Coordinates of C-alpha atoms in Angstrom, one line a residue:
M1 CA 0.0 0.0 0.0
K2 CA 1.2 3.5 -0.9
V3 CA 0.2 6.5 1.2
G4 CA 0.8 10.2 0.3
L5 CA 1.1 12.9 2.9
I6 CA -0.2 16.2 1.6
G7 CA -0.7 19.6 3.3
N8 CA 0.2 23.2 3.5
P9 CA 3.8 24.2 4.3
N10 CA 4.8 24.0 8.0
V11 CA 1.8 21.8 9.2
G12 CA 4.0 19.0 10.5
K13 CA 4.0 16.5 7.6
S14 CA 7.7 15.7 8.0
V15 CA 7.3 15.1 11.7
I16 CA 4.4 12.7 11.1
F17 CA 6.4 11.0 8.3
H18 CA 9.3 10.4 10.7
Q19 CA 7.0 9.2 13.5
L20 CA 5.4 6.7 11.1
T21 CA 8.5 5.4 9.3
G22 CA 11.5 6.2 11.5
V23 CA 13.2 7.7 8.4
G24 CA 15.5 10.6 9.3
V25 CA 14.2 13.7 7.7
E26 CA 14.9 17.3 8.5
V27 CA 12.0 18.8 10.5
S28 CA 12.0 22.6 10.8
N29 CA 9.7 25.4 11.9
Y30 CA 9.6 27.3 8.7
P31 CA 7.8 26.8 5.3
G32 CA 9.5 24.8 2.6
T33 CA 11.4 22.2 4.6
T34 CA 10.3 19.4 2.3
I35 CA 11.1 20.4 -1.3
N36 CA 11.2 17.0 -2.9
R37 CA 9.5 13.7 -2.3
Q38 CA 10.7 11.7 0.7
Y39 CA 10.0 7.9 0.8
G40 CA 9.8 5.7 3.9
T41 CA 8.4 2.2 4.5
T42 CA 6.9 0.6 7.6
C43 CA 5.3 -2.8 8.5
F44 CA 2.1 -3.0 10.5
Q45 CA 0.4 -6.3 11.2
K46 CA 2.2 -7.9 8.3
A47 CA 1.1 -5.1 5.9
I48 CA 3.9 -3.2 4.1
I49 CA 3.0 0.5 3.8
E50 CA 5.1 3.0 1.8
F51 CA 4.7 6.6 2.9
I52 CA 5.5 9.5 0.5
D53 CA 6.1 12.9 2.2
L54 CA 5.2 15.5 -0.5
P55 CA 6.3 19.2 -0.6
G56 CA 4.1 21.6 1.3
T57 CA 1.7 23.6 -1.0
Y58 CA -1.3 25.8 -0.6
S59 CA -2.9 24.8 -3.9
L60 CA -2.8 22.2 -6.7
E61 CA -3.3 24.7 -9.6
G62 CA -0.3 26.9 -9.6
D63 CA 2.9 26.7 -11.6
S64 CA 5.4 26.4 -8.8
E65 CA 7.7 23.3 -8.5
E66 CA 5.9 22.2 -5.3
E67 CA 2.4 22.5 -6.9
K68 CA 3.5 20.5 -10.0
I69 CA 5.0 17.7 -7.9
V70 CA 1.9 17.4 -5.6
R71 CA -0.6 17.8 -8.5
S72 CA 1.2 15.1 -10.6
F73 CA 1.1 12.7 -7.6
V74 CA -2.6 13.3 -6.9
E75 CA -3.5 12.9 -10.5
S76 CA -1.6 9.6 -10.9
D77 CA -2.8 6.3 -9.4
E78 CA 0.4 6.0 -7.4
A79 CA -1.3 6.4 -4.0
D80 CA -3.9 4.0 -2.5
V81 CA -4.7 6.5 0.3
I82 CA -4.1 10.2 0.6
V83 CA -3.5 11.6 4.1
A84 CA -4.3 15.3 4.4
V85 CA -2.4 17.0 7.3
L86 CA -4.0 20.2 8.6
D87 CA -2.9 22.7 11.1
A88 CA -5.7 22.9 13.7
G89 CA -5.0 26.6 14.4
R90 CA -5.3 27.6 10.7
L91 CA -8.2 25.3 9.7
E92 CA -9.9 27.5 7.2
R93 CA -6.8 28.1 5.1
N94 CA -5.8 24.5 5.3
L95 CA -9.2 23.2 4.1
Y96 CA -8.8 24.9 0.7
L97 CA -6.2 22.3 -0.3
T98 CA -8.2 19.5 1.3
L99 CA -11.2 20.5 -0.8
Q100 CA -9.2 20.4 -3.9
V101 CA -7.8 17.0 -3.1
S102 CA -11.2 15.6 -2.3
E103 CA -12.5 16.4 -5.8
Y104 CA -10.2 13.6 -7.1
R105 CA -12.5 11.1 -5.3
K106 CA -9.7 9.0 -3.8
P107 CA -9.7 7.4 -0.3
M108 CA -8.5 9.9 2.2
L109 CA -7.8 10.4 5.9
V110 CA -7.4 13.8 7.7
I111 CA -4.9 14.5 10.4
L112 CA -5.7 17.6 12.5
N113 CA -2.2 18.4 13.8
M114 CA -0.9 21.0 16.3
M115 CA -3.9 20.6 18.5
D116 CA -1.9 21.9 21.5
E117 CA -1.0 25.2 19.8
A118 CA -4.6 25.7 18.7
E119 CA -5.8 25.2 22.3
K120 CA -3.2 27.7 23.6
S121 CA -4.7 30.2 21.1
G122 CA -8.2 29.6 22.4
I123 CA -9.3 27.5 19.4
Q124 CA -11.4 24.4 19.9
V125 CA -12.2 22.1 16.9
D126 CA -15.1 19.7 16.9
T127 CA -13.3 16.8 15.2
A128 CA -16.5 14.6 15.1
Q129 CA -18.4 17.3 13.2
L130 CA -15.5 18.0 10.9
S131 CA -15.4 14.2 10.1
S132 CA -19.1 14.2 9.4
I133 CA -18.9 17.2 7.0
L134 CA -15.9 15.9 5.1
G135 CA -17.0 12.3 5.2
V136 CA -13.6 11.0 6.2
E137 CA -11.9 10.0 9.5
V138 CA -10.3 12.9 11.3
I139 CA -7.5 12.2 13.8
P140 CA -6.4 15.0 16.2
T141 CA -2.6 14.8 16.9
V142 CA 0.3 16.6 18.5
A143 CA 2.9 15.1 16.2
I144 CA 6.0 16.7 17.7
Q145 CA 5.1 15.0 21.0
G146 CA 3.9 11.8 19.4
K147 CA 0.4 12.2 20.8
N148 CA -2.2 10.0 18.9
T149 CA 0.1 9.4 16.0
G150 CA -0.2 5.7 16.8
S151 CA -3.8 5.8 15.6
I152 CA -2.9 6.9 12.0
I153 CA -1.8 3.6 10.5
P154 CA -4.7 1.5 11.8
A155 CA -7.1 4.3 10.5
I156 CA -5.3 4.2 7.1
L157 CA -5.9 0.4 6.9
S158 CA -9.5 0.3 8.1
S159 CA -11.1 3.8 8.0
S160 CA -9.9 5.6 4.8
R161 CA -12.7 6.4 2.4
V162 CA -13.7 8.7 -0.4
P163 CA -14.8 12.1 1.0
V164 CA -18.4 13.2 0.6
V165 CA -17.8 16.9 0.9
K166 CA -18.7 18.9 -2.2
V167 CA -17.9 22.5 -3.1
L168 CA -21.0 24.3 -4.2
Y169 CA -19.8 26.2 -7.3
D170 CA -21.6 29.1 -9.0
H171 CA -24.5 27.8 -11.0
H172 CA -22.9 28.8 -14.3
I173 CA -19.8 26.9 -13.4
E174 CA -21.9 23.9 -12.3
A175 CA -23.8 24.0 -15.6
A176 CA -20.6 24.2 -17.7
I177 CA -19.1 21.2 -15.7
K178 CA -22.2 19.1 -16.3
S179 CA -22.1 20.0 -20.0
L180 CA -18.5 19.0 -20.4
K181 CA -19.1 15.8 -18.4
T182 CA -22.1 14.8 -20.6
I183 CA -20.7 15.7 -24.0
H184 CA -17.1 14.6 -23.5
N185 CA -17.5 11.9 -20.9
L186 CA -15.2 13.7 -18.4
E187 CA -14.8 13.2 -14.6
W188 CA -15.8 16.1 -12.5
V189 CA -12.3 17.2 -11.6
D190 CA -11.2 16.9 -15.3
A191 CA -14.1 19.2 -16.3
I192 CA -13.0 21.8 -13.8
H193 CA -9.5 21.7 -15.1
A194 CA -10.8 22.0 -18.7
L195 CA -12.7 25.2 -17.7
Q196 CA -9.4 26.6 -16.4
G197 CA -7.6 25.9 -19.6
Q198 CA -5.8 22.7 -18.6
A199 CA -7.3 20.3 -21.1
E200 CA -4.9 18.5 -23.5
D201 CA -7.5 17.3 -26.0
A202 CA -8.2 20.0 -28.7
D203 CA -11.9 19.4 -28.9
I204 CA -12.4 19.5 -25.2
R205 CA -10.2 22.6 -24.9
E206 CA -12.2 24.4 -27.6
A207 CA -15.5 23.6 -26.0
A208 CA -14.2 24.6 -22.5
T209 CA -12.8 27.8 -23.8
A210 CA -16.2 28.8 -25.3
L211 CA -17.9 28.1 -22.0
S212 CA -15.3 29.9 -20.0
E213 CA -15.4 33.0 -22.1
E214 CA -19.2 33.1 -21.8
I215 CA -18.9 32.8 -18.0
E216 CA -16.3 35.5 -17.8
R217 CA -18.4 37.9 -19.8
M218 CA -21.3 37.4 -17.3
H219 CA -19.3 37.6 -14.1
R220 CA -16.4 39.9 -15.3
M221 CA -14.1 37.5 -13.5
T222 CA -12.0 34.7 -14.7
V223 CA -13.3 31.1 -14.2
A224 CA -10.2 30.4 -12.0
Q225 CA -11.1 33.3 -9.8
I226 CA -14.7 32.2 -9.4
I227 CA -13.7 28.6 -8.7
A228 CA -11.1 29.8 -6.1
G229 CA -13.7 32.1 -4.5
N230 CA -16.2 29.2 -4.2
R231 CA -13.7 27.0 -2.6
H232 CA -12.6 29.6 -0.1
H233 CA -16.3 30.2 0.8
C234 CA -16.8 26.5 1.4
A235 CA -13.7 26.3 3.5
E236 CA -14.9 29.3 5.5
H237 CA -18.3 27.8 6.0
I238 CA -16.9 24.5 7.3
A239 CA -14.5 26.2 9.6
N240 CA -17.3 28.3 11.1
E241 CA -19.3 25.2 11.7
V242 CA -16.5 23.3 13.6
V243 CA -14.3 25.9 15.2
H244 CA -15.1 27.5 18.5
F245 CA -13.1 30.4 20.0
Q246 CA -12.3 31.1 23.6
S247 CA -10.2 34.1 24.9
P248 CA -6.6 32.8 25.3
E249 CA -4.3 33.8 28.0
R250 CA -2.3 36.8 27.0
G251 CA 1.5 36.7 27.5
P252 CA 4.2 39.1 26.6
D253 CA 4.2 40.1 22.9
I254 CA 7.6 38.7 21.9
D255 CA 6.7 38.8 18.2
R256 CA 6.5 42.6 18.3
L257 CA 10.0 42.8 19.7
L258 CA 11.4 40.4 17.1
T259 CA 9.6 41.9 14.0
T260 CA 10.1 45.6 14.8
R261 CA 13.2 47.1 13.1
I262 CA 14.3 48.4 16.5
P263 CA 15.1 46.3 18.5
G264 CA 14.5 43.4 15.9
I265 CA 17.5 44.1 13.7
P266 CA 20.0 44.5 16.7
I267 CA 18.6 41.2 18.1
L268 CA 19.1 39.5 14.7
A269 CA 22.7 40.8 14.5
A270 CA 23.4 39.8 18.1
I271 CA 22.0 36.3 17.6
L272 CA 24.2 35.7 14.5
I273 CA 27.4 37.2 16.0
G274 CA 26.7 35.4 19.3
I275 CA 26.4 32.0 17.5
L276 CA 29.7 32.6 15.6
L277 CA 31.6 33.6 18.8
T278 CA 30.2 30.6 20.8
V279 CA 31.1 28.2 18.0
F280 CA 34.6 29.7 18.0
V281 CA 35.0 29.3 21.7
I282 CA 33.5 25.9 22.1
G283 CA 35.1 24.5 18.9
S284 CA 38.5 25.9 19.8
W285 CA 38.4 24.3 23.3
L286 CA 37.4 21.0 21.9
E287 CA 39.9 21.2 19.1
E288 CA 42.8 21.8 21.5
A289 CA 41.7 19.0 23.7
I290 CA 41.3 16.4 20.9
V291 CA 44.4 17.4 19.0
T292 CA 46.5 17.2 22.2
L293 CA 45.1 13.7 23.0
I294 CA 45.8 12.4 19.5
N295 CA 49.3 13.8 19.6
T296 CA 50.1 12.4 23.0
F297 CA 48.5 9.0 22.8
V298 CA 48.7 8.2 19.1
M299 CA 51.2 10.2 17.0
Q300 CA 54.1 10.2 19.4
P301 CA 53.9 6.5 20.2
F302 CA 53.6 5.7 16.5
L303 CA 56.7 7.8 15.6
A304 CA 58.6 6.1 18.4
A305 CA 57.9 2.6 17.0
G306 CA 60.6 3.0 14.3
L307 CA 58.7 1.5 11.4
P308 CA 60.1 1.4 7.8
P309 CA 59.9 4.8 5.9
L310 CA 57.0 3.9 3.7
A311 CA 54.9 2.5 6.5
E312 CA 55.7 5.4 8.7
Q313 CA 54.7 7.9 6.0
L314 CA 51.4 6.2 5.4
G315 CA 50.7 5.9 9.1
V316 CA 51.5 9.5 9.8
S317 CA 49.2 10.5 6.9
L318 CA 46.4 8.4 8.4
I319 CA 46.8 9.8 11.9
L320 CA 47.0 13.4 10.6
A321 CA 43.7 12.8 8.6
I322 CA 42.0 11.5 11.8
Q323 CA 43.4 14.4 13.8
A324 CA 42.3 16.9 11.2
G325 CA 38.8 15.4 10.8
F326 CA 37.9 14.6 14.4
G327 CA 40.1 17.1 16.1
I328 CA 39.5 20.2 14.0
A329 CA 36.6 19.8 11.7
F330 CA 34.1 17.8 13.8
P331 CA 34.0 20.2 16.9
F332 CA 33.2 23.3 14.8
I333 CA 30.7 21.6 12.4
F334 CA 28.7 19.8 15.0
T335 CA 28.5 22.9 17.3
F336 CA 27.4 25.0 14.4
Y337 CA 24.7 22.6 13.4
L338 CA 23.3 22.6 16.9
F339 CA 22.8 26.3 16.8
I340 CA 21.3 26.3 13.3
A341 CA 18.9 23.6 14.4
L342 CA 17.8 25.7 17.3
L343 CA 17.2 28.7 15.1
E344 CA 15.1 26.6 12.6
D345 CA 13.0 24.9 15.3
S346 CA 12.2 28.1 17.2
G347 CA 10.4 29.7 14.2
Y348 CA 12.8 32.6 14.3
L349 CA 13.8 32.3 10.7
T350 CA 10.5 33.7 9.4
R351 CA 10.9 36.7 11.8
A352 CA 14.4 37.3 10.3
A353 CA 12.9 37.1 6.8
F354 CA 10.3 39.8 7.7
L355 CA 13.0 42.0 9.1
A356 CA 15.3 41.5 6.1
D357 CA 12.7 42.1 3.4
R358 CA 13.4 45.8 2.9
T359 CA 17.1 45.3 2.8
L360 CA 17.1 42.3 0.5
H361 CA 14.9 44.1 -2.0
R362 CA 18.0 46.2 -2.8
F363 CA 19.7 43.0 -3.8
G364 CA 17.0 41.7 -6.0
M365 CA 15.3 39.4 -3.5
H366 CA 12.6 39.6 -0.9
G367 CA 12.9 38.8 2.8
Q368 CA 12.3 35.1 2.3
G369 CA 15.8 35.0 0.7
I370 CA 17.3 35.3 4.1
I371 CA 16.3 31.7 4.9
P372 CA 18.6 30.1 2.3
L373 CA 21.3 32.6 3.3
V374 CA 21.1 31.7 7.0
L375 CA 20.9 28.0 6.1
G376 CA 24.0 28.5 4.1
F377 CA 26.0 29.0 7.3
G378 CA 25.2 25.3 8.0
C379 CA 25.7 23.9 4.5
N380 CA 25.5 25.5 1.0
V381 CA 23.9 22.3 -0.5
P382 CA 20.5 22.3 1.3
A383 CA 20.6 26.1 1.3
I384 CA 20.7 26.2 -2.5
M385 CA 18.0 23.6 -2.7
S386 CA 15.8 25.8 -0.5
V387 CA 16.0 28.7 -3.0
K388 CA 12.9 27.0 -4.5
L389 CA 11.1 29.0 -1.8
L390 CA 11.7 32.1 -3.9
R391 CA 9.1 33.0 -6.4
T392 CA 11.0 34.0 -9.5
K393 CA 13.9 32.7 -11.6
R394 CA 15.6 36.0 -11.0
E395 CA 15.5 35.7 -7.2
R396 CA 16.6 32.1 -7.3
L397 CA 19.6 32.9 -9.5
I398 CA 20.7 35.8 -7.3
A399 CA 20.2 33.8 -4.1
S400 CA 22.2 30.9 -5.6
F401 CA 25.0 33.3 -6.4
L402 CA 25.1 34.7 -2.9
V403 CA 24.6 31.4 -1.0
T404 CA 27.8 30.0 -2.6
L405 CA 29.7 32.9 -0.9
V406 CA 28.2 32.4 2.5
P407 CA 30.8 30.8 4.9
C408 CA 29.3 27.3 5.6
S409 CA 30.2 25.2 8.6
A410 CA 33.0 23.7 6.6
R411 CA 34.4 27.1 5.9
T412 CA 33.9 28.0 9.5
V413 CA 36.2 25.2 10.4
I414 CA 38.9 27.0 8.4
I415 CA 38.1 30.4 9.9
A416 CA 37.9 29.1 13.5
G417 CA 40.5 26.3 13.3
L418 CA 43.0 28.5 11.6
V419 CA 42.5 32.2 12.0
A420 CA 40.8 32.2 15.5
A421 CA 43.2 29.5 16.8
F422 CA 46.5 31.1 15.6
I423 CA 45.7 34.8 15.2
G424 CA 42.7 35.6 17.4
L425 CA 38.9 36.1 17.4
A426 CA 39.1 39.7 16.1
A427 CA 40.9 38.4 13.0
A428 CA 38.4 35.6 12.5
M429 CA 35.5 38.0 12.7
S430 CA 37.2 40.3 10.2
V431 CA 37.1 37.4 7.7
Y432 CA 33.3 37.3 8.1
L433 CA 33.2 41.1 7.6
L434 CA 35.3 40.8 4.4
V435 CA 33.1 38.0 3.0
T436 CA 30.0 40.1 3.9
I437 CA 31.3 43.0 1.9
V438 CA 31.9 40.7 -1.0
I439 CA 28.4 39.3 -0.7
L440 CA 26.8 42.8 -0.5
A441 CA 28.8 44.0 -3.5
T442 CA 27.9 40.9 -5.5
G443 CA 24.2 41.3 -4.6
L444 CA 24.1 45.0 -5.7
I445 CA 25.7 44.1 -9.0
L446 CA 23.4 41.2 -9.7
S447 CA 20.3 43.2 -8.7
R448 CA 21.1 45.6 -11.6
V449 CA 22.2 43.1 -14.3
T450 CA 20.0 40.1 -13.7
P451 CA 16.9 40.2 -15.9
G452 CA 13.4 39.5 -14.6
D453 CA 10.7 41.0 -12.4
Q454 CA 10.8 41.5 -8.7
Y455 CA 7.8 40.9 -6.5
G456 CA 6.8 41.6 -2.9
M457 CA 6.9 39.0 -0.1
I458 CA 4.0 36.8 1.1
L459 CA 5.3 34.6 3.9
E460 CA 3.6 32.5 6.5
M461 CA 4.8 33.6 9.9
S462 CA 5.7 30.3 11.7
P463 CA 4.6 30.2 15.4
L464 CA 7.3 30.6 17.9
R465 CA 8.1 27.3 19.6
R466 CA 10.4 26.0 22.3
P467 CA 12.9 23.8 20.4
T468 CA 12.8 20.2 21.5
L469 CA 16.1 18.6 22.5
K470 CA 15.3 15.4 20.6
N471 CA 14.6 17.1 17.3
V472 CA 17.6 19.5 17.6
L473 CA 20.0 16.6 18.3
L474 CA 18.4 14.4 15.6
K475 CA 18.7 17.1 13.0
S476 CA 22.3 17.9 14.0
W477 CA 23.1 14.2 13.8
L478 CA 21.6 13.8 10.3
R479 CA 23.7 16.6 9.1
I480 CA 26.9 15.6 10.8
R481 CA 26.4 12.0 9.6
E482 CA 27.3 13.2 6.1
F483 CA 30.6 14.4 7.4
L484 CA 31.3 11.1 9.2
L485 CA 30.2 8.9 6.3
I486 CA 31.4 10.9 3.3
A487 CA 34.0 13.5 4.3
M488 CA 36.0 11.4 6.7
P489 CA 36.5 8.4 4.4
L490 CA 37.3 10.8 1.6
L491 CA 39.8 12.6 3.8
I492 CA 41.5 9.4 4.9
I493 CA 41.8 8.1 1.2
A494 CA 43.1 11.5 0.1
S495 CA 45.5 11.6 3.0
I496 CA 47.0 8.2 2.1
I497 CA 47.3 9.1 -1.6
L498 CA 49.0 12.3 -0.6
G499 CA 51.4 10.3 1.7
L500 CA 52.3 8.1 -1.3
F501 CA 52.8 11.1 -3.5
Q502 CA 55.1 12.7 -0.9
Y503 CA 57.0 9.5 -0.5
F504 CA 57.6 9.0 -4.2
G505 CA 58.3 12.8 -4.9
L506 CA 55.3 13.5 -7.0
M507 CA 53.9 16.1 -4.7
A508 CA 57.3 17.9 -4.7
A509 CA 57.2 18.1 -8.5
F510 CA 53.7 19.6 -8.5
E511 CA 54.5 22.1 -5.8
E512 CA 57.6 23.2 -7.7
F513 CA 55.4 23.8 -10.8
I514 CA 52.9 25.9 -8.9
A515 CA 55.4 27.7 -6.6
P516 CA 55.9 30.8 -8.8
F517 CA 52.2 31.6 -8.9
S518 CA 51.6 30.7 -5.3
E519 CA 54.5 32.6 -3.8
T520 CA 54.3 35.6 -6.1
V521 CA 50.6 36.2 -6.4
L522 CA 49.3 34.8 -3.1
G523 CA 52.4 34.9 -0.9
L524 CA 51.8 31.3 0.1
P525 CA 54.1 28.3 0.1
S526 CA 53.3 26.0 -2.8
Y527 CA 51.9 23.2 -0.5
A528 CA 49.3 25.7 0.8
T529 CA 48.0 26.4 -2.7
T530 CA 48.0 22.7 -3.4
A531 CA 45.8 22.3 -0.2
L532 CA 43.4 24.9 -1.7
L533 CA 42.7 22.6 -4.6
F534 CA 41.6 19.9 -2.3
G535 CA 39.0 22.2 -0.8
I536 CA 37.0 21.8 -4.0
L537 CA 36.2 18.2 -2.9
R538 CA 35.1 19.3 0.6
K539 CA 35.8 22.8 1.9
E540 CA 37.2 21.7 5.3
M541 CA 39.6 19.4 3.4
A542 CA 41.6 22.5 2.4
L543 CA 42.6 22.9 6.1
E544 CA 42.9 19.2 6.7
T545 CA 45.1 18.8 3.6
L546 CA 47.2 21.8 4.7
I547 CA 47.9 20.0 8.0
I548 CA 48.9 16.8 6.2
L549 CA 51.2 18.6 3.7
A550 CA 52.7 20.8 6.4
G551 CA 53.3 17.7 8.5
T552 CA 52.0 19.3 11.7
A553 CA 48.7 20.6 13.2
D554 CA 50.7 23.5 14.7
L555 CA 50.4 25.6 11.6
G556 CA 51.6 28.7 13.4
S557 CA 55.1 27.2 13.4
V558 CA 55.3 26.9 9.6
L559 CA 53.2 29.8 8.4
T560 CA 53.3 33.5 9.1
M561 CA 50.2 35.2 10.5
A562 CA 49.7 36.9 7.1
Q563 CA 49.9 33.6 5.2
I564 CA 47.4 32.0 7.6
Y565 CA 44.9 34.9 7.0
I566 CA 45.4 34.9 3.2
F567 CA 44.9 31.1 3.1
A568 CA 41.7 31.4 5.1
V569 CA 40.2 34.2 3.0
V570 CA 41.0 32.5 -0.3
S571 CA 39.6 29.1 1.0
V572 CA 36.3 30.8 2.0
L573 CA 35.9 32.7 -1.3
F574 CA 37.4 30.0 -3.6
V575 CA 35.5 27.7 -5.9
P576 CA 32.5 26.0 -4.1
C577 CA 32.8 22.3 -3.2
I578 CA 31.8 19.6 -5.7
A579 CA 28.5 18.9 -4.0
T580 CA 27.5 22.6 -4.2
I581 CA 28.4 22.7 -7.9
A582 CA 26.3 19.6 -8.5
V583 CA 23.2 21.0 -6.8
L584 CA 23.8 24.4 -8.6
K585 CA 23.7 22.4 -11.9
K586 CA 20.5 20.8 -10.9
E587 CA 18.7 23.9 -9.7
I588 CA 19.9 26.6 -12.2
G589 CA 21.6 24.8 -15.0
I590 CA 25.2 23.8 -15.9
R591 CA 26.0 27.2 -17.6
M592 CA 25.2 29.3 -14.5
A593 CA 26.8 26.7 -12.2
L594 CA 30.0 27.2 -14.2
V595 CA 29.6 31.0 -14.2
I596 CA 29.3 31.0 -10.4
S597 CA 32.3 28.7 -10.0
A598 CA 34.4 30.9 -12.3
Y599 CA 33.2 34.1 -10.4
T600 CA 34.2 32.6 -7.0
L601 CA 37.5 31.5 -8.4
V602 CA 38.3 35.0 -9.6
V603 CA 37.1 36.7 -6.5
G604 CA 39.0 34.3 -4.2
L605 CA 42.3 34.7 -6.1
L606 CA 41.8 38.5 -6.4
A607 CA 41.2 38.8 -2.7
G608 CA 44.3 36.8 -1.9
A609 CA 46.4 38.8 -4.2
I610 CA 45.2 42.1 -2.8
L611 CA 45.7 40.9 0.8
N612 CA 49.2 39.7 -0.2
I613 CA 50.1 43.2 -1.4
L614 CA 48.6 44.9 1.7
L615 CA 50.0 42.5 4.3
S616 CA 53.5 41.9 2.8

């Protein structure tokens, strides 16, 4: 059996999907968390059930990527049951999509989620009456706490049924639908689509167009507007029947503080700077402790063993890889992911988007663009995937450009593990300031040269919630798991290969070839420029490879302060990692992915050259 989870953005579909399948998915308190299909399978009483978590959408009839994915799924026969997930606190708006789905006459089940938040707002929903009106089972849940989610699978197997609710359309629309059904033998929903200009058959399209034009002349409104209005009226009527309000307890108006420019913007700046400083302090402390332990209990005993030169070279390369990965990269990355997860779960990101709207308009985007930019501090890959939240191709292109420049957690490893550790916190923060200036300049240029229209922002304000420790840790683990399963093996393999190259003299030959450019333009030793190239595989590998090639984690003993600073700046601005380039290709095309890569290459090298002149 296949079951599709459908609902508006931010109603808790992904939480329910995880509760039902155990599949690790990111669950966040802002719209657009799920941007592609997610699949998971569970077994209940010997029945195998496959769940499909679909992107959140408000309608099935638009042209956005999310609407196309969900519409295609509903129109196909892929699902045996459709589970509509609704936010109990926003029932009227959520019912619009449910009414659309019900017209496909497929077995359904309704989950009324976030009952606790609705009750806190003074909203009481008569679930029995709602079930009677819709003609399907309605299950009230608090998915984030796991309340009543155990009733969902039994209800899917035994109680799912075709809904009986029917939207009462304008009598002219009803007459046109009946005419198309009779003459062309169409289903009800196909006739509605035909009236809205979505028929593929030429004869049906011609007949539907004639009917639509006549209706529009009489109403002076498009058929799509009339149909949407009728659905909204039906959703409003149902909500009025089943929702009862009580005066909620009033607490302090935190939203007003967070969404007013003063003190909202200073609070936003303090949060971001505070996160960076905390990551630096915690990460540096963990880095020093882990590196010291590995040096004392692993590296020194190994060097004292007196192994043959080749075995010693490979062993040292392996130990340095482990030291660089677990001792330097892991502490900063994991700490950063914890804070990003806290921001996401709290609902603060939508407040940040509201505050940033006016500013981001100057850079060709609206406020929602701050969500991928903030996510970029964690990892550029999901951040670029989230640019689908933005409405136009122009905004998505500008956001993709800027996200690739945002210092992700891997770049933070370089800034914190190199600049903060060997020069100081002020120097590390200055790297962020320099990158911010580059991002702002890039945004201003792109806003003037990128073709396309710019629109205002319509964004659902996610409710403020207390982040749950379980979800924060789970999300952080899902993200750090990629580092452990992909980056660490890659680092170890690359380290061993580098050890072999060093042993046989190949690395020395390459470094001799690149030395004139490295030393003259960037002021770096040739092995440092070699390490930069490895950053294209994974950004943190630039630092890890530098340690391996330098033969020590104490980089302050082999590089000057100026060289450390230049290396960090070039690494941060240099070509994005392979994974980022791959997702850029998927989202905006190979040509623009190459343009962005070339731009970052030029900007990184130019910044390094200028710093070399200024600091030498």
